[in-house]
Tab-separated table of C-alpha atoms in Angstrom:
chain	number	residue	atom	x	y	z
A	417	UNK	CA	26.687	-2.935	-4.424
A	418	UNK	CA	24.078	-1.450	-2.077
A	419	UNK	CA	25.415	-0.193	1.047
A	420	UNK	CA	23.988	-2.087	4.111
A	421	UNK	CA	25.883	-0.219	6.957
A	422	UNK	CA	29.330	-0.507	8.610
A	423	UNK	CA	31.765	-3.084	7.385
A	424	UNK	CA	34.968	-4.221	8.991
A	425	UNK	CA	38.029	-5.200	7.092
A	426	UNK	CA	39.500	-8.631	7.715
A	427	UNK	CA	42.848	-10.129	7.321
A	428	UNK	CA	44.637	-13.437	7.188
A	429	UNK	CA	43.938	-15.716	10.414
A	430	UNK	CA	46.534	-15.448	13.213
A	431	UNK	CA	46.238	-18.637	15.280
A	432	UNK	CA	48.551	-17.265	17.955
A	433	UNK	CA	46.334	-14.488	18.987
A	434	UNK	CA	42.659	-14.537	20.209
A	435	UNK	CA	40.485	-12.546	17.677
A	436	UNK	CA	37.123	-12.014	16.833
A	437	UNK	CA	35.404	-14.706	14.515
A	438	UNK	CA	35.137	-13.549	10.967
A	439	UNK	CA	31.622	-13.987	9.131
A	440	UNK	CA	30.988	-13.424	5.534
A	441	UNK	CA	27.615	-12.840	3.996
A	442	UNK	CA	26.549	-11.889	0.560
A	443	UNK	CA	24.798	-8.567	-0.034
A	444	UNK	CA	21.758	-9.563	-2.052
A	445	UNK	CA	18.195	-8.691	-0.637
A	446	UNK	CA	17.569	-12.183	0.248
A	447	UNK	CA	20.245	-12.127	3.021
A	448	UNK	CA	18.980	-8.824	4.711
A	449	UNK	CA	16.819	-10.838	7.069
A	450	UNK	CA	20.369	-11.594	8.706
A	451	UNK	CA	22.403	-8.626	7.908
A	452	UNK	CA	19.973	-5.569	8.241
A	453	UNK	CA	19.762	-6.213	12.072
A	454	UNK	CA	23.507	-6.498	12.293
A	455	UNK	CA	24.548	-3.369	10.181
A	456	UNK	CA	21.853	-1.086	11.973
A	457	UNK	CA	23.024	-2.110	15.389
A	458	UNK	CA	19.692	-4.060	16.326
A	459	UNK	CA	21.551	-6.964	17.654
A	460	UNK	CA	24.807	-7.685	19.427
A	461	UNK	CA	27.171	-9.739	17.646
A	462	UNK	CA	30.650	-11.192	18.394
A	463	UNK	CA	32.120	-11.142	14.969
A	464	UNK	CA	33.398	-8.914	12.117
A	465	UNK	CA	31.242	-9.023	9.340
A	466	UNK	CA	32.560	-9.135	5.547
A	467	UNK	CA	29.869	-8.546	2.737
A	468	UNK	CA	30.659	-9.646	-0.932
A	469	UNK	CA	29.617	-11.854	-3.818
A	470	UNK	CA	28.577	-15.217	-2.902
A	471	UNK	CA	31.405	-17.125	-4.693
A	472	UNK	CA	34.115	-14.710	-3.307
A	473	UNK	CA	32.887	-15.381	0.105
A	474	UNK	CA	33.285	-19.319	-0.393
A	475	UNK	CA	36.953	-18.739	-1.840
A	476	UNK	CA	37.467	-16.679	1.435
A	477	UNK	CA	36.236	-19.281	3.628
A	478	UNK	CA	38.150	-22.108	2.111
A	479	UNK	CA	41.257	-19.921	2.068
A	480	UNK	CA	41.114	-19.357	5.918
A	481	UNK	CA	40.079	-15.677	5.436
A	482	UNK	CA	36.806	-16.290	7.037
A	483	UNK	CA	35.604	-18.620	9.779
A	484	UNK	CA	31.929	-18.707	9.116
A	485	UNK	CA	30.092	-17.729	5.865
A	486	UNK	CA	26.897	-18.103	3.944
A	487	UNK	CA	28.179	-19.864	0.721
A	488	UNK	CA	26.582	-21.197	-2.459
A	489	UNK	CA	25.599	-24.614	-1.579
A	490	UNK	CA	27.853	-26.080	-4.498
A	491	UNK	CA	30.830	-24.850	-2.743
A	492	UNK	CA	30.363	-27.151	0.025
A	493	UNK	CA	31.289	-29.964	-2.082
A	494	UNK	CA	34.899	-28.447	-2.662
A	495	UNK	CA	36.093	-29.418	0.789
A	496	UNK	CA	35.718	-31.972	3.430
A	497	UNK	CA	36.541	-29.560	6.293
A	498	UNK	CA	33.315	-27.323	6.400
A	499	UNK	CA	30.541	-28.251	8.669
A	500	UNK	CA	26.874	-26.987	7.865
A	501	UNK	CA	24.986	-25.054	10.632
A	502	UNK	CA	21.556	-26.773	10.959
A	503	UNK	CA	18.433	-24.701	10.862
A	504	UNK	CA	20.034	-21.933	8.571
A	505	UNK	CA	19.733	-21.693	4.890
A	506	UNK	CA	18.753	-19.500	1.935
A	507	UNK	CA	16.382	-21.699	-0.198
A	508	UNK	CA	13.135	-21.493	-2.179
A	509	UNK	CA	10.116	-23.744	-2.816
A	510	UNK	CA	9.013	-22.762	-6.063
A	511	UNK	CA	9.425	-19.308	-7.929
A	512	UNK	CA	12.422	-17.235	-6.353
A	513	UNK	CA	12.382	-14.299	-8.812
A	514	UNK	CA	16.243	-13.632	-8.394
A	515	UNK	CA	17.706	-16.573	-10.062
A	516	UNK	CA	16.284	-16.250	-13.650
A	517	UNK	CA	17.290	-16.943	-17.279
A	518	UNK	CA	16.213	-14.203	-19.501
A	519	UNK	CA	16.033	-14.943	-23.027
A	520	UNK	CA	15.237	-13.262	-26.385
A	521	UNK	CA	13.727	-16.355	-27.796
A	522	UNK	CA	11.824	-19.431	-26.893
A	523	UNK	CA	13.758	-22.234	-24.894
A	524	UNK	CA	13.835	-24.523	-27.775
A	525	UNK	CA	15.792	-21.851	-29.932
A	526	UNK	CA	18.234	-20.815	-27.410
A	527	UNK	CA	21.967	-21.770	-28.580
A	528	UNK	CA	23.991	-19.629	-26.319
A	529	UNK	CA	23.752	-18.594	-22.691
A	530	UNK	CA	25.907	-15.987	-20.854
A	531	UNK	CA	26.519	-16.951	-17.166
A	532	UNK	CA	26.585	-14.792	-14.302
A	533	UNK	CA	29.468	-16.591	-12.184
A	534	UNK	CA	28.986	-14.793	-8.837
A	535	UNK	CA	27.249	-17.896	-7.659
A	536	UNK	CA	28.620	-21.273	-9.147
A	537	UNK	CA	25.522	-22.949	-7.539
A	538	UNK	CA	23.017	-21.114	-9.925
A	539	UNK	CA	25.353	-21.992	-12.787
A	540	UNK	CA	25.235	-25.715	-12.031
A	541	UNK	CA	21.560	-25.573	-11.327
A	542	UNK	CA	21.045	-24.044	-14.964
A	543	UNK	CA	23.186	-26.732	-16.449
A	544	UNK	CA	21.381	-29.589	-14.752
A	545	UNK	CA	18.081	-28.312	-15.857
A	546	UNK	CA	19.125	-27.799	-19.295
A	547	UNK	CA	20.564	-31.215	-19.609
A	548	UNK	CA	18.068	-33.355	-17.669
A	549	UNK	CA	14.707	-31.312	-17.746
A	550	UNK	CA	14.678	-29.212	-20.705
A	551	UNK	CA	16.681	-31.610	-22.655
A	552	UNK	CA	18.784	-28.828	-24.422
A	553	UNK	CA	22.366	-28.774	-25.453
A	554	UNK	CA	23.644	-25.134	-25.472
A	555	UNK	CA	26.869	-23.207	-25.625
A	556	UNK	CA	27.976	-21.117	-22.618
A	557	UNK	CA	29.710	-17.725	-22.533
A	558	UNK	CA	31.312	-15.479	-19.966
A	559	UNK	CA	29.915	-11.895	-19.988
A	560	UNK	CA	31.943	-9.271	-21.915
A	561	UNK	CA	33.731	-6.843	-19.680
A	562	UNK	CA	32.339	-4.050	-22.098
A	563	UNK	CA	28.723	-5.096	-22.150
A	564	UNK	CA	26.213	-6.125	-19.520
A	565	UNK	CA	24.973	-9.868	-19.213
A	566	UNK	CA	22.005	-9.248	-21.544
A	567	UNK	CA	23.999	-6.881	-24.067
A	568	UNK	CA	26.230	-9.394	-25.716
A	569	UNK	CA	25.709	-11.861	-28.804
A	570	UNK	CA	24.249	-14.653	-26.554
A	571	UNK	CA	20.512	-15.661	-27.000
A	572	UNK	CA	19.938	-15.673	-23.233
A	573	UNK	CA	21.616	-14.723	-19.872
A	574	UNK	CA	21.500	-16.176	-16.379
A	575	UNK	CA	21.073	-13.312	-13.931
A	576	UNK	CA	21.096	-13.558	-10.137
A	577	UNK	CA	20.521	-11.396	-7.279
A	578	UNK	CA	19.287	-7.878	-7.117
A	579	UNK	CA	20.327	-7.043	-10.632
A	580	UNK	CA	17.162	-9.061	-11.570
A	581	UNK	CA	15.218	-6.083	-10.384
A	582	UNK	CA	16.594	-3.762	-12.984
A	583	UNK	CA	15.313	-5.765	-15.912
A	584	UNK	CA	11.930	-5.250	-17.446
A	585	UNK	CA	10.530	-8.810	-17.362
A	586	UNK	CA	8.084	-7.985	-20.377
A	587	UNK	CA	11.303	-7.543	-22.835
A	588	UNK	CA	12.227	-11.335	-22.383
A	589	UNK	CA	11.136	-14.773	-21.823
A	590	UNK	CA	11.661	-15.678	-18.221
A	591	UNK	CA	12.777	-19.088	-16.830
A	592	UNK	CA	12.854	-18.983	-13.033
A	593	UNK	CA	15.361	-21.764	-12.102
A	594	UNK	CA	13.969	-22.597	-8.686
A	595	UNK	CA	10.423	-22.823	-10.103
A	596	UNK	CA	11.786	-25.215	-12.866
A	597	UNK	CA	13.734	-27.303	-10.057
A	598	UNK	CA	10.578	-27.599	-8.066
A	599	UNK	CA	8.558	-28.671	-11.212
A	600	UNK	CA	11.322	-31.216	-12.044
A	601	UNK	CA	11.944	-32.755	-8.463
A	602	UNK	CA	9.224	-31.562	-6.243
A	603	UNK	CA	11.909	-30.417	-3.822
A	604	UNK	CA	13.046	-27.015	-2.609
A	605	UNK	CA	16.183	-25.529	-3.889
A	606	UNK	CA	18.872	-24.642	-1.355
A	607	UNK	CA	20.906	-21.730	-2.779
A	608	UNK	CA	23.130	-21.054	0.110
A	609	UNK	CA	24.394	-22.833	3.307
A	610	UNK	CA	25.758	-21.469	6.509
A	611	UNK	CA	29.097	-23.197	6.858
A	612	UNK	CA	31.837	-23.110	9.617
A	613	UNK	CA	35.460	-23.848	9.171
A	614	UNK	CA	37.121	-26.801	10.715
A	615	UNK	CA	38.254	-26.168	14.182
A	616	UNK	CA	36.199	-22.988	14.729
A	617	UNK	CA	33.859	-22.641	17.876
A	618	UNK	CA	31.042	-20.650	16.466
A	619	UNK	CA	28.368	-21.122	19.047
A	620	UNK	CA	28.213	-17.462	20.140
A	621	UNK	CA	28.066	-16.421	16.651
A	622	UNK	CA	25.423	-18.800	15.736
A	623	UNK	CA	23.220	-17.677	18.590
A	624	UNK	CA	23.734	-14.053	17.416
A	625	UNK	CA	22.692	-14.855	13.836
A	626	UNK	CA	19.591	-16.586	15.171
A	627	UNK	CA	18.762	-13.526	16.998
A	628	UNK	CA	19.351	-11.485	13.926
A	629	UNK	CA	17.003	-13.484	11.970
A	630	UNK	CA	14.256	-13.119	14.460
A	631	UNK	CA	14.863	-9.450	14.727
A	632	UNK	CA	14.916	-9.270	10.952
A	633	UNK	CA	11.494	-10.741	10.727
A	634	UNK	CA	10.240	-8.403	13.328
A	635	UNK	CA	11.725	-5.283	11.486
A	636	UNK	CA	10.509	-6.688	8.091
A	637	UNK	CA	8.387	-3.437	7.255
A	638	UNK	CA	11.432	-1.169	8.116
A	639	UNK	CA	13.744	-3.326	6.265
A	640	UNK	CA	11.793	-3.158	3.115
A	641	UNK	CA	11.202	0.432	3.234
A	642	UNK	CA	15.077	0.891	3.340
A	643	UNK	CA	15.557	-1.719	0.540
A	644	UNK	CA	12.841	-0.337	-1.703
A	645	UNK	CA	14.547	3.041	-1.660
A	646	UNK	CA	17.977	1.471	-2.238
A	647	UNK	CA	17.061	-0.902	-5.044
A	648	UNK	CA	14.201	0.855	-6.477
A	649	UNK	CA	11.690	-1.768	-5.934
A	650	UNK	CA	8.207	-1.673	-4.477
A	651	UNK	CA	7.742	-2.428	-0.621
A	652	UNK	CA	5.021	-4.903	-1.180
A	653	UNK	CA	7.223	-6.650	-3.764
A	654	UNK	CA	10.037	-6.673	-1.206
A	655	UNK	CA	7.975	-8.205	1.578
A	656	UNK	CA	6.429	-10.690	-0.568
A	657	UNK	CA	9.920	-11.964	-1.832
A	658	UNK	CA	11.321	-12.107	1.772
A	659	UNK	CA	8.347	-13.929	3.112
A	660	UNK	CA	6.904	-16.183	0.363
A	661	UNK	CA	9.671	-16.583	-2.027
A	662	UNK	CA	12.533	-17.266	0.383
A	663	UNK	CA	13.066	-19.914	3.064
A	664	UNK	CA	15.674	-19.682	5.996
A	665	UNK	CA	15.281	-22.760	8.130
A	666	UNK	CA	17.099	-25.695	6.208
A	667	UNK	CA	14.521	-28.217	7.293
A	668	UNK	CA	14.270	-31.925	6.357
A	669	UNK	CA	12.758	-31.286	2.984
A	670	UNK	CA	15.386	-28.763	2.167
A	671	UNK	CA	18.154	-31.135	2.947
A	672	UNK	CA	16.486	-33.859	0.694
A	673	UNK	CA	16.568	-31.208	-2.099
A	674	UNK	CA	20.284	-30.430	-1.309
A	675	UNK	CA	21.155	-34.100	-1.369
A	676	UNK	CA	19.423	-34.462	-4.683
A	677	UNK	CA	21.170	-31.388	-6.076
A	678	UNK	CA	24.539	-32.840	-4.939
A	679	UNK	CA	23.636	-36.260	-6.510
A	680	UNK	CA	22.830	-34.483	-9.813
A	681	UNK	CA	25.665	-32.328	-9.959
A	682	UNK	CA	28.012	-35.329	-9.408
A	683	UNK	CA	26.256	-37.183	-12.141
A	684	UNK	CA	26.661	-34.328	-14.605
A	685	UNK	CA	30.323	-33.909	-13.800
A	686	UNK	CA	29.866	-30.385	-12.262
A	687	UNK	CA	31.516	-31.589	-8.904
A	688	UNK	CA	34.218	-34.175	-8.192
A	689	UNK	CA	32.443	-35.847	-5.471
A	690	UNK	CA	28.929	-36.361	-4.011
A	691	UNK	CA	29.737	-34.939	-0.453
A	692	UNK	CA	28.356	-36.139	2.871
A	693	UNK	CA	26.515	-33.721	4.854
A	694	UNK	CA	28.648	-32.952	7.974
A	695	UNK	CA	26.703	-30.648	10.574
A	696	UNK	CA	28.034	-28.376	13.224
A	697	UNK	CA	29.178	-28.907	15.838
């Protein structure tokens, strides 16, 4: 995991005491627009920051170990006690580059796919696309603890986040899931939502995150210089990825894409209910 700055440990909530709000965010490059200004002390922030894998952050938010977090979109369907913060999201319209199925073979011959379970949203998206768009029935496998996602016996692997930067794209057939979703639906795909737990007043934390997003865009060149060294990627690639592949606003078109994703996930039995979108405050 790339080191982004100082992290502060968090514990179980204590409702009898006044404490700082606990905010969780994943450590992938696409979130550094928010986290870089925070970890570098470029903005003031009234919370403790926890960085981790997306699915783990969702579990922590639902277990009461966090008050607010960016979580994989599908995790919102697991509880009716979360509220979505308007104007914040991590989404893409078309190619995203970091949620990709890498395959040794052409799509119509794939029989078994290894899954990266750090984001259950990406896993659900792949299953929806395979069934409803690609019209393929395949077997799914968990990665071997002794081998990487692309080192096992499967024909293909779903890889998400910064690990995609380490793979030589010329060695595989690539299927960008956000690009396929846009071709299928014409809508953006929302990978992560900023959610607040029930009963939490997050006004000051949300204001600080908005300031961090603005500052992150202002410091984009600096951010990309640091990220390019840590992740061993080109600065122009980093800048193009953060500005042209990613969306951070969660506008009306994003919400339509999110609602369609929930509808299709429910139809395919990937979530128990098609959730109503409840917004903060």
